[in-house]
CSV table of C-alpha atoms in Angstrom, one decimal:
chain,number,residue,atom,x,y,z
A,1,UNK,CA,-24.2,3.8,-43.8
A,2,UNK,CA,-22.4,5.0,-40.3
A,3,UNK,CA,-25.0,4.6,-37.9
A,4,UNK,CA,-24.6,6.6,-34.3
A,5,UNK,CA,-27.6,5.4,-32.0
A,6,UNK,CA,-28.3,6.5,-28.6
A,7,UNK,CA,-30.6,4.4,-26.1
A,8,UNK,CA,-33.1,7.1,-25.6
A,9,UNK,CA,-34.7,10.0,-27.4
A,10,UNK,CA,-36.6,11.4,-24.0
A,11,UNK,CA,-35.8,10.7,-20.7
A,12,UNK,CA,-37.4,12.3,-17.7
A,13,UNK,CA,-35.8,12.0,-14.6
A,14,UNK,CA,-36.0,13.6,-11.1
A,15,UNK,CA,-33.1,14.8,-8.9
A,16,UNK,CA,-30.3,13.4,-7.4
A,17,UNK,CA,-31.0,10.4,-9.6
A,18,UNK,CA,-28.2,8.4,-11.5
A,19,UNK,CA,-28.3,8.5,-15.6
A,20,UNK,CA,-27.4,6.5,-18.0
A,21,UNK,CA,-26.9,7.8,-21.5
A,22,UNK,CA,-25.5,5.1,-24.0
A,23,UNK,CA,-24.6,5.3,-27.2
A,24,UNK,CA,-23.3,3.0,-30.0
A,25,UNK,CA,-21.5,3.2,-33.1
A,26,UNK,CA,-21.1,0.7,-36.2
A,27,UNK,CA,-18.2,2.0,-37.9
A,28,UNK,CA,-15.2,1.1,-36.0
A,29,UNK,CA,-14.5,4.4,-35.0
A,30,UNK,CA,-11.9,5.1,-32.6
A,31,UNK,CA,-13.3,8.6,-31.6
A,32,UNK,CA,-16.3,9.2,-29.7
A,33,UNK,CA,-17.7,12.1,-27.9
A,34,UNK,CA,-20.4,13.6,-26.1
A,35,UNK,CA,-22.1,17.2,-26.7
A,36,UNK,CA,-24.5,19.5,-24.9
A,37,UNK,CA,-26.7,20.9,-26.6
A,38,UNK,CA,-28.6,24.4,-25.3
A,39,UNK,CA,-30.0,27.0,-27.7
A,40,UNK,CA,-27.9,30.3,-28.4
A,41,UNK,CA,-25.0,28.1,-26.8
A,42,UNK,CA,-24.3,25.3,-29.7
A,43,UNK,CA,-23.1,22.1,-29.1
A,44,UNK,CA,-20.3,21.6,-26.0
A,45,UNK,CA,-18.0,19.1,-25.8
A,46,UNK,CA,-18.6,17.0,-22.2
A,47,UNK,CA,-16.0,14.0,-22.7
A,48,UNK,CA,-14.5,12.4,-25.6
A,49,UNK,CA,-12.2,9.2,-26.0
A,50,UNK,CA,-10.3,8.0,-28.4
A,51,UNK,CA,-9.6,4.7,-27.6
A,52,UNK,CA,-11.4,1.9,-25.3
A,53,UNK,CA,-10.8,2.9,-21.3
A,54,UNK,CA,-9.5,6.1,-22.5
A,55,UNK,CA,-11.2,9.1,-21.8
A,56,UNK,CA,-10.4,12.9,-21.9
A,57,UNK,CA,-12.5,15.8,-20.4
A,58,UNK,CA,-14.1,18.4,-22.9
A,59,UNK,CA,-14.8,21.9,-22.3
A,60,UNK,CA,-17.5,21.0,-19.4
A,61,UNK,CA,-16.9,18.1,-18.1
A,62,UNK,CA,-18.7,19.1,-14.4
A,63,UNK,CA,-21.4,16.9,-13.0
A,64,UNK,CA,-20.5,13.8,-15.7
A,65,UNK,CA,-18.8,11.0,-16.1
A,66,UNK,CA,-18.1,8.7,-19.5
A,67,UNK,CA,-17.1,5.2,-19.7
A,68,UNK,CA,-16.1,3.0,-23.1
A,69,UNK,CA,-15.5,-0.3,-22.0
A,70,UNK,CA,-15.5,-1.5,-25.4
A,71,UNK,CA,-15.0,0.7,-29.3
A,72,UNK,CA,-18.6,0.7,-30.3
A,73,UNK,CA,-20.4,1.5,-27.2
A,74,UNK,CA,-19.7,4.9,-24.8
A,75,UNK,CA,-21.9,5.8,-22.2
A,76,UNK,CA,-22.6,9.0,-20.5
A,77,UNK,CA,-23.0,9.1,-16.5
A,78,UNK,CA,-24.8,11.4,-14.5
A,79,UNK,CA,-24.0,10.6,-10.9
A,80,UNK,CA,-26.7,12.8,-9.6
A,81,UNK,CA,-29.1,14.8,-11.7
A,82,UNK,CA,-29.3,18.4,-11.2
A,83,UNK,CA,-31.8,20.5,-13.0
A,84,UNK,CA,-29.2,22.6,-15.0
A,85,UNK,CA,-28.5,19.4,-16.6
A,86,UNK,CA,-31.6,19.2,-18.3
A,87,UNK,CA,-30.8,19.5,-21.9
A,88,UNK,CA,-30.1,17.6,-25.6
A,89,UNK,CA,-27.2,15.3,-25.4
A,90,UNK,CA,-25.5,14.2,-28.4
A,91,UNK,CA,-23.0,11.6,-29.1
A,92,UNK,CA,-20.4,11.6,-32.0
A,93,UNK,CA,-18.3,9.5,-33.6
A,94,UNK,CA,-15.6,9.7,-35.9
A,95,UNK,CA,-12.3,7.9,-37.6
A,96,UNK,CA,-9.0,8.5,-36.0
A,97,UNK,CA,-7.6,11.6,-36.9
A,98,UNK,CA,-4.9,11.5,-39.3
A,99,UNK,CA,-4.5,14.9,-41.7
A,100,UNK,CA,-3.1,13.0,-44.6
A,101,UNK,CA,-5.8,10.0,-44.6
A,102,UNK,CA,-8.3,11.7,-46.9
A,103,UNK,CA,-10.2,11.3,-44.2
A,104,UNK,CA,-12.9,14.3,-43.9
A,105,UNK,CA,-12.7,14.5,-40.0
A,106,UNK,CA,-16.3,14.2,-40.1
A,107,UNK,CA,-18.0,13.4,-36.9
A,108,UNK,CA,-21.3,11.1,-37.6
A,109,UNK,CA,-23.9,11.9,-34.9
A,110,UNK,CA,-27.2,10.5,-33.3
A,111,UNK,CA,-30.2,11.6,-32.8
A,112,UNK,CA,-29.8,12.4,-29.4
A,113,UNK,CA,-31.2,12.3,-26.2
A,114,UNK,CA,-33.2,14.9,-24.2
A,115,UNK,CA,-33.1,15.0,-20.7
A,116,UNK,CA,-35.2,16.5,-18.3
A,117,UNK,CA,-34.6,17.0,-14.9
A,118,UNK,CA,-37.6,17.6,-12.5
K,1,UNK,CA,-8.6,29.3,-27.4
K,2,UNK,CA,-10.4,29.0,-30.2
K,3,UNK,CA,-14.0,30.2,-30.4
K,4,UNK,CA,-16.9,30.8,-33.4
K,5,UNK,CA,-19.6,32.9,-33.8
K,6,UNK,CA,-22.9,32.9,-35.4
K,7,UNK,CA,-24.4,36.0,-35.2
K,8,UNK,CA,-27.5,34.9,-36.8
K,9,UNK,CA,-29.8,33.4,-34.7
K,10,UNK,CA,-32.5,32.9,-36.6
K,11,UNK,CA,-33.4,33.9,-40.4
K,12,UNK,CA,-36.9,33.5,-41.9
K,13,UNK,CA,-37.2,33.3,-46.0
K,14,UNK,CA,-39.7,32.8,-48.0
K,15,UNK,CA,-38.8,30.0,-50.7
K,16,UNK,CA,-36.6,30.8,-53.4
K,17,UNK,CA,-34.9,33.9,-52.0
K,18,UNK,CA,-31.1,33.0,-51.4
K,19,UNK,CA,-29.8,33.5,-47.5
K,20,UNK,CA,-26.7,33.7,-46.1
K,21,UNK,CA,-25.6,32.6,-43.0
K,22,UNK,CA,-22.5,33.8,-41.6
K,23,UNK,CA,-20.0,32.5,-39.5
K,24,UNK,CA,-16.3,34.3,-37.8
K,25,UNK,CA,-14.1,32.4,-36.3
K,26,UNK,CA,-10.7,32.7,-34.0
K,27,UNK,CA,-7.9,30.7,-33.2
K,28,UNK,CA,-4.3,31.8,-33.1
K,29,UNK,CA,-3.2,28.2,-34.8
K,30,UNK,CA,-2.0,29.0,-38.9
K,31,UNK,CA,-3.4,25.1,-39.6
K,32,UNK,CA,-7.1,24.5,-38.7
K,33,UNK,CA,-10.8,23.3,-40.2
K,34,UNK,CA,-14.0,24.7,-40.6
K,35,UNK,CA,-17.1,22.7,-40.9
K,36,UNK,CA,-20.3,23.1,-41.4
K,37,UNK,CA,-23.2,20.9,-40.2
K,38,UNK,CA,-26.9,20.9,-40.6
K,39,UNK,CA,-29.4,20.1,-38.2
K,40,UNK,CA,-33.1,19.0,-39.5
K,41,UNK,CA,-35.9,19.0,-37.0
K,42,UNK,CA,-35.3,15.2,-36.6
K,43,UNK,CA,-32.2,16.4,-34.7
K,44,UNK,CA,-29.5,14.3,-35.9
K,45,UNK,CA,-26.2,16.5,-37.3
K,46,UNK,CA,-25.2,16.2,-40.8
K,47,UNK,CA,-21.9,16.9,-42.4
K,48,UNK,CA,-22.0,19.8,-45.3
K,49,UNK,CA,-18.3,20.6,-45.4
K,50,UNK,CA,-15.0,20.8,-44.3
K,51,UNK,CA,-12.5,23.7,-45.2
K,52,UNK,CA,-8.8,23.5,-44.5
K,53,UNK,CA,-6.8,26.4,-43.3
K,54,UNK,CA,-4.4,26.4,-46.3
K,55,UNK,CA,-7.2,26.1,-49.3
K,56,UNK,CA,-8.7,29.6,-49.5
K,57,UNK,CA,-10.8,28.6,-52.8
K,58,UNK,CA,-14.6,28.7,-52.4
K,59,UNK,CA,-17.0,25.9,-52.9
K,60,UNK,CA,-20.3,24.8,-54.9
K,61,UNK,CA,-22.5,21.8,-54.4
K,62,UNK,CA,-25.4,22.4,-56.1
K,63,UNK,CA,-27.5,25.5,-54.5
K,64,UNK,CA,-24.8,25.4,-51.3
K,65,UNK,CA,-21.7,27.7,-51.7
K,66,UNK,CA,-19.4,28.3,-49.2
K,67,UNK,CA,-17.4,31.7,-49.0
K,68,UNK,CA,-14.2,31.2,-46.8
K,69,UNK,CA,-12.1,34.3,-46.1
K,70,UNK,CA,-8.7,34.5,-43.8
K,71,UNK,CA,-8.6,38.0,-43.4
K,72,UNK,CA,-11.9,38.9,-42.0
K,73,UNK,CA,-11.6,35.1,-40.1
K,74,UNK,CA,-15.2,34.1,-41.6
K,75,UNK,CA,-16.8,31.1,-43.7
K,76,UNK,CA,-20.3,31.8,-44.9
K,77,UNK,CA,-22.8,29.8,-46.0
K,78,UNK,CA,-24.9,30.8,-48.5
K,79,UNK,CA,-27.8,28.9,-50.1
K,80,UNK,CA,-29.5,29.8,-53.9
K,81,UNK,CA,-33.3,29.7,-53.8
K,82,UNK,CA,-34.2,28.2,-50.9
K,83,UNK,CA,-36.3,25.6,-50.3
K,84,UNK,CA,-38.6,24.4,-47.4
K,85,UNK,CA,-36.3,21.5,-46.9
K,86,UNK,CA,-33.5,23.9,-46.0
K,87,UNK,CA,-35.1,24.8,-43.2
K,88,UNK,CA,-33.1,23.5,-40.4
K,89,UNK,CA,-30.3,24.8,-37.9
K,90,UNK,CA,-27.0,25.1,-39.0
K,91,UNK,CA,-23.6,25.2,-37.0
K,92,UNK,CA,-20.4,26.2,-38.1
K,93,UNK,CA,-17.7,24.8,-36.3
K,94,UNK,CA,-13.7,25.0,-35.9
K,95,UNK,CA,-10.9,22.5,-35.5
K,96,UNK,CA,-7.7,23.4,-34.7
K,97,UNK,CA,-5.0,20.8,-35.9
K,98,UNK,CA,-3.6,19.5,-32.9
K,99,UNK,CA,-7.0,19.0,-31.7
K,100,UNK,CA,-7.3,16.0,-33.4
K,101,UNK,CA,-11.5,15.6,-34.1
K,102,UNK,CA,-12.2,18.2,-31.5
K,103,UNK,CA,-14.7,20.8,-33.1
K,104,UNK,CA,-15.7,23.8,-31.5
K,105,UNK,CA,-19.2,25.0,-32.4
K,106,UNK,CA,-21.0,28.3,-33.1
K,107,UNK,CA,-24.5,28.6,-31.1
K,108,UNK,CA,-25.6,27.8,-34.7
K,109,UNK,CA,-28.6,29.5,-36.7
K,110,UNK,CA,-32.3,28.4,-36.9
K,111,UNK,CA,-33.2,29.2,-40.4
K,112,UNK,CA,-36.8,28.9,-41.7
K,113,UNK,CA,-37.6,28.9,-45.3
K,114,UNK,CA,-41.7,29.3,-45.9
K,115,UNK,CA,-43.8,28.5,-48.7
């Protein structure tokens, strides 16, 4: 079975503090990405990348920063925590995408973490 | 720029009864994917489905069916008799085929299926 696990379920942290958020994959993936998640909003894309060192900024990619120095593992960086970035964060992985593969494009996910931000 | 809705926020059900949640969609690409995912109170997201742009046919899996329609841009989801077990949230998504794995999701919809 695909198995997407991220560090921490709950993390409370104050402001202005740096976070960590990592998360690790056991599928070879190529793809990984990381969501927000806020009620009546969905799930938002913050960064993805599709290869190791390679990164590419999602729809709000404000306030974070990502980091995949190797396939299985990308981390999620909050250089200083604001309140408005308390929330669910979920990571994602998936196979490269490749429309004649068969392959589903389905993105495997973690539990994910929630952060709060006093 | 691409974009779905779910209009449903929340649905409540008493077992058995059937529900459908629905799900519109826009993007201006002809080629794209429409998902849907499930999301059980242990908050991890699993995979339901996948619909391609170019196969209009609907879909059974046992008590889920999926109702995909191009000209009123929507892809329902409807399940037969519900059971507690259903209830979940549930979030449609889109992927547009240059977008490579990039989904775009609804806000999603809480449903609740009681005894």
């Amino acid at each position: 079975d695909v198995k997407v696990t991220q560090s921490s379920r709950y993390l409370v942290k104050r402001t202005g503090e740096k976070v960590f958020l990592e998360c690790v994959q056991d599928m070879d993936h190529e793809n990984m990405f990381w969501y927000r998640q806020d009620p009546g909003l969905g799930l938002r894309l913050i960064y993805f990348s599709y290869d190791v060192k390679m990164k590419e900024k999602g729809d709000i990619p404000e306030g974070y920063s990502v980091s995949r120095e190797k396939k299985e593992r990308f981390s999620l960086i909050l250089e200083s925590a604001s309140t408005n970035q308390t929330s669910m964060y979920l990571c994602a992985s998936s196979f490269e995408w490749e429309r004649t593969s068969g392959n589903t494009g389905e993105l495997f996910f973690g539990e994910g973490s929630r952060l709060t931000v006093l | 720029a691409q974009k779905v809705t779910q209009a449903q926020t929340e649905i409540s059900v008493v077992e058995k009864e059937d529900v459908t949640l629905d799900c519109v969609y826009e993007t201006r690409d002809t080629t794209y994917y429409l998902f849907w995912y499930k999301q059980p109170p242990s908050g991890e997201l699993v995979f339901l489905i996948r619909r391609n742009s170019f196969d209009e046919q609907n879909e059974i899996s046992g008590r889920y069916s999926w109702n995909f329609q191009k000209s009123t841009s929507s892809f329902n989801f409807t399940i037969t008799a519900s059971q507690v077990v259903d209830s979940a949230v549930y979030f449609c998504a889109l992927s547009e085929e240059n977008a490579g794995n990039m989904l775009t999701f609804g806000g999603g919809t809480r449903l609740m299926v009681k005894p």
